[in-house]
Amino acid sequence: MCGIFGYVGKRDNGLELVVKGLQKLEYRGYDSWGVATELSGELFIKKQVGKISEAKLEDFADKKTGLAIGHTRWATHGGVTDINAHPHFSSDKKVAVVHNGIIENYEEIREELGRGNFISDTDTEVIPQLISKYLKEMSFKEAVQKTVQRLSGRYAIVAIAVGENLLIAARRGSPLIVGVGEEEYFLASDIPAFLEYTQNVNYLDDNEMVILDGNVEFLNIDTGTAIKKRLVNIDWKAESADKGEYDHYMLKEIMEQKDSILRAINQNTDDIMHIAQMIKDSRGCFLSGCGTAGKVCMAAEYFFSIIAGRHVNYAPASEFPIFHHFLKPESLLIVVSQSGETADVLEAMEAAKGKGAKVLSIVNVESSTIARQSDFSLHIKAGPEKAVASTKAATAQMALFLLITTAMKGELQEGRRILAEVASRTNDMLNPRFLNYIKEVTQKIKGHDNLYIIGKAENYPMALEAAIKIQEVSYVHAEGFAAGELKHGPIALITEGTPCISMIANDEVKSDVINNTIELKARGAHIIGISPDKHEVFDEWIKVPDVGVASPLVNIIPVQLLAYYLGVLRGLDPDMPRNLAKSVTVK
Ligand code: F6R
């Protein structure tokens, strides 16, 4: 939610650099944007409604500065207007701030400072106003520290003040990373934003502040004590975070799945065995995540049952804390998150830790908050995922659960063999003819407003995931059902020509799903069968490889493509669905 970028250093095109950095963070928010710096002893602020990708670098070419901040917004408090866009500034125009998160006690601070002094509807505006108030009595550093000590909620902020040639940032609950270059520093919500300048980073942790001028100084917000940080080298290539030859990140990331699934095989054996043992040793094992990651957890429930013969419970992270009654010190919570920053997941973890339970996380962003707050964390190594719709992270997460569950059964090598086959057959499947065929199928259904998906066993969660993909990038009403549940209500929705996707594997429930598909067809549905084998009930057959229990990994890929093409054919930008952002750092 919202992207932040800050620069201080040797270059004099700080504003251009911040705009370019924000453009790489656009996936975090794209309803408005803004930048701020000091020019000729005064605050310069430009902010407006619109996408940061539409900002023109040449507008900033004549504004020379080696220090600037910027923000791309996903609105929470206050509508999408120029005034509500960040940076926000103090009434005396001495302090400007960008912020990601939510300040929960902003009403009380507004009251204290006088409501008439505020010009926006945001929670953020209290921050520069408070800093400016304190700045009259103390140094900039002390003023920021005193301000953030008063804030409740989750936040990452960066502040500048007139006459102070430095950036001050603070975090609690929202991500912020320091990029360390030669005679220059970057601050961003996510690493790819500054990857072309440096691969060396310091992670800012909760309750920490950083002061950046020519040097870097970390300190604890509450005590003011200095903190020593480890410099971490990130081995992502800058180009791996770019679109390359593709029109959209979503398509690029779908196509990368052959590699990302394969990378799961190279996970360290000791780590996988350690996790398998943690699960075996636990008394009460739970799975949690949000959205797509939650559907991965549901698929994992089936892997645990079918492969490892173990019962594991899933609850969406936003619901998980309600089940705290069942948690004990011997319990284990496994959380799944691409970004590693999702607020609901962090709350689920807090609930588990509150009962003394252990937390294992499976994340795509190494050293993310979730990873660092876990007892053990496994990095899925899918590479940067920029499209809002999660694709390659989801299949890589499922691949890891396949490895973990086969390891629990004492058959890790077999798990690796299955995944090698999935990766190679995914590579074969993702050929231009296959993509064209999916596009043709999509053309036929693009005018429909409702679409239903069914699946059974490990493909039931994929039916739910398929619905998420279609909803978020095409805005078509899509719903997934357990195939056997149709006759208990949803079948009433089917009329002549209603497109229905049936996700089938060559498993013991195949004939049940075929029968349910025949029931749909009998009510007039237009059937799109995703299956290794052709069946006469299908109006369209999307052939997928037969990979046994790993079928969710290959069955979801054609739906990812179908959702992508549906979005494109309906004139939408699949990378930037309305109302959504990549990393959901608010509750
Ligand atoms: C949908 C999607 C979301 C995320 C969810 C959790 O395509 O991407 O549903 O899966 O917001 O995000 P992470 O995995 O970052 O915790």
PDB file of C-alpha atoms and ligand atoms in Angstrom, residues 290-294 336-342 345 370 385 387-391 397 465 468-469 472 581-584, ligand 1:
ATOM      1  CA  CYS A 290      -4.432 -13.853   2.566  1.00  0.00           C
ATOM      2  CA  GLY A 291      -5.976 -13.951  -0.900  1.00  0.00           C
ATOM      3  CA  THR A 292      -3.919 -16.046  -3.274  1.00  0.00           C
ATOM      4  CA  ALA A 293      -1.473 -17.036  -0.533  1.00  0.00           C
ATOM      5  CA  GLY A 294      -4.496 -18.260   1.415  1.00  0.00           C
ATOM      6  CA  VAL A 336       2.507 -17.847   3.501  1.00  0.00           C
ATOM      7  CA  SER A 337       3.100 -14.424   1.965  1.00  0.00           C
ATOM      8  CA  GLN A 338       4.644 -13.202  -1.262  1.00  0.00           C
ATOM      9  CA  SER A 339       5.517  -9.742   0.027  1.00  0.00           C
ATOM     10  CA  GLY A 340       6.260 -10.728   3.609  1.00  0.00           C
ATOM     11  CA  GLU A 341       4.609  -7.476   4.707  1.00  0.00           C
ATOM     12  CA  THR A 342       0.871  -8.224   4.829  1.00  0.00           C
ATOM     13  CA  VAL A 345      -0.585 -12.004   8.437  1.00  0.00           C
ATOM     14  CA  ILE A 370       7.213 -11.542   8.277  1.00  0.00           C
ATOM     15  CA  GLU A 385       6.824 -10.259  -8.426  1.00  0.00           C
ATOM     16  CA  ALA A 387       2.085  -7.483 -11.050  1.00  0.00           C
ATOM     17  CA  VAL A 388      -0.638  -7.061  -8.450  1.00  0.00           C
ATOM     18  CA  ALA A 389      -2.039 -10.475  -9.381  1.00  0.00           C
ATOM     19  CA  SER A 390       0.145 -13.127  -7.816  1.00  0.00           C
ATOM     20  CA  THR A 391       1.170 -15.898 -10.228  1.00  0.00           C
ATOM     21  CA  GLN A 397       4.819 -21.683  -2.771  1.00  0.00           C
ATOM     22  CA  GLU A 465      -7.794 -18.969  -6.849  1.00  0.00           C
ATOM     23  CA  ILE A 468      -9.547 -14.269  -7.659  1.00  0.00           C
ATOM     24  CA  LYS A 469      -7.344 -13.986 -10.746  1.00  0.00           C
ATOM     25  CA  GLU A 472      -8.997  -8.740 -10.053  1.00  0.00           C
ATOM     26  CA  ALA A 581      -2.261  -2.714  -4.415  1.00  0.00           C
ATOM     27  CA  LYS A 582       0.477  -5.295  -4.360  1.00  0.00           C
ATOM     28  CA  SER A 583       1.428  -5.208  -0.750  1.00  0.00           C
ATOM     29  CA  VAL A 584      -1.427  -4.840   1.740  1.00  0.00           C
TER      30      VAL A 584
HETATM   31  C1  F6R B   1      -4.114 -11.839  -5.651  1.00  0.00           C
HETATM   32  C2  F6R B   1      -3.097 -11.404  -4.714  1.00  0.00           C
HETATM   33  C3  F6R B   1      -3.493 -11.165  -3.303  1.00  0.00           C
HETATM   34  C4  F6R B   1      -2.343 -11.544  -2.372  1.00  0.00           C
HETATM   35  C5  F6R B   1      -2.685 -11.162  -0.933  1.00  0.00           C
HETATM   36  C6  F6R B   1      -1.587 -11.575   0.020  1.00  0.00           C
HETATM   37  O1  F6R B   1      -3.565 -12.116  -6.902  1.00  0.00           O
HETATM   38  O2  F6R B   1      -1.969 -11.211  -5.071  1.00  0.00           O
HETATM   39  O3  F6R B   1      -4.653 -11.866  -2.987  1.00  0.00           O
HETATM   40  O4  F6R B   1      -2.127 -12.910  -2.486  1.00  0.00           O
HETATM   41  O5  F6R B   1      -2.891  -9.794  -0.833  1.00  0.00           O
HETATM   42  O6  F6R B   1      -0.381 -10.953  -0.290  1.00  0.00           O
HETATM   43  P1  F6R B   1       0.995 -11.548   0.211  1.00  0.00           P
HETATM   44  O7  F6R B   1       1.187 -12.867  -0.452  1.00  0.00           O
HETATM   45  O8  F6R B   1       2.016 -10.545  -0.174  1.00  0.00           O
HETATM   46  O9  F6R B   1       0.872 -11.711   1.707  1.00  0.00           O
END
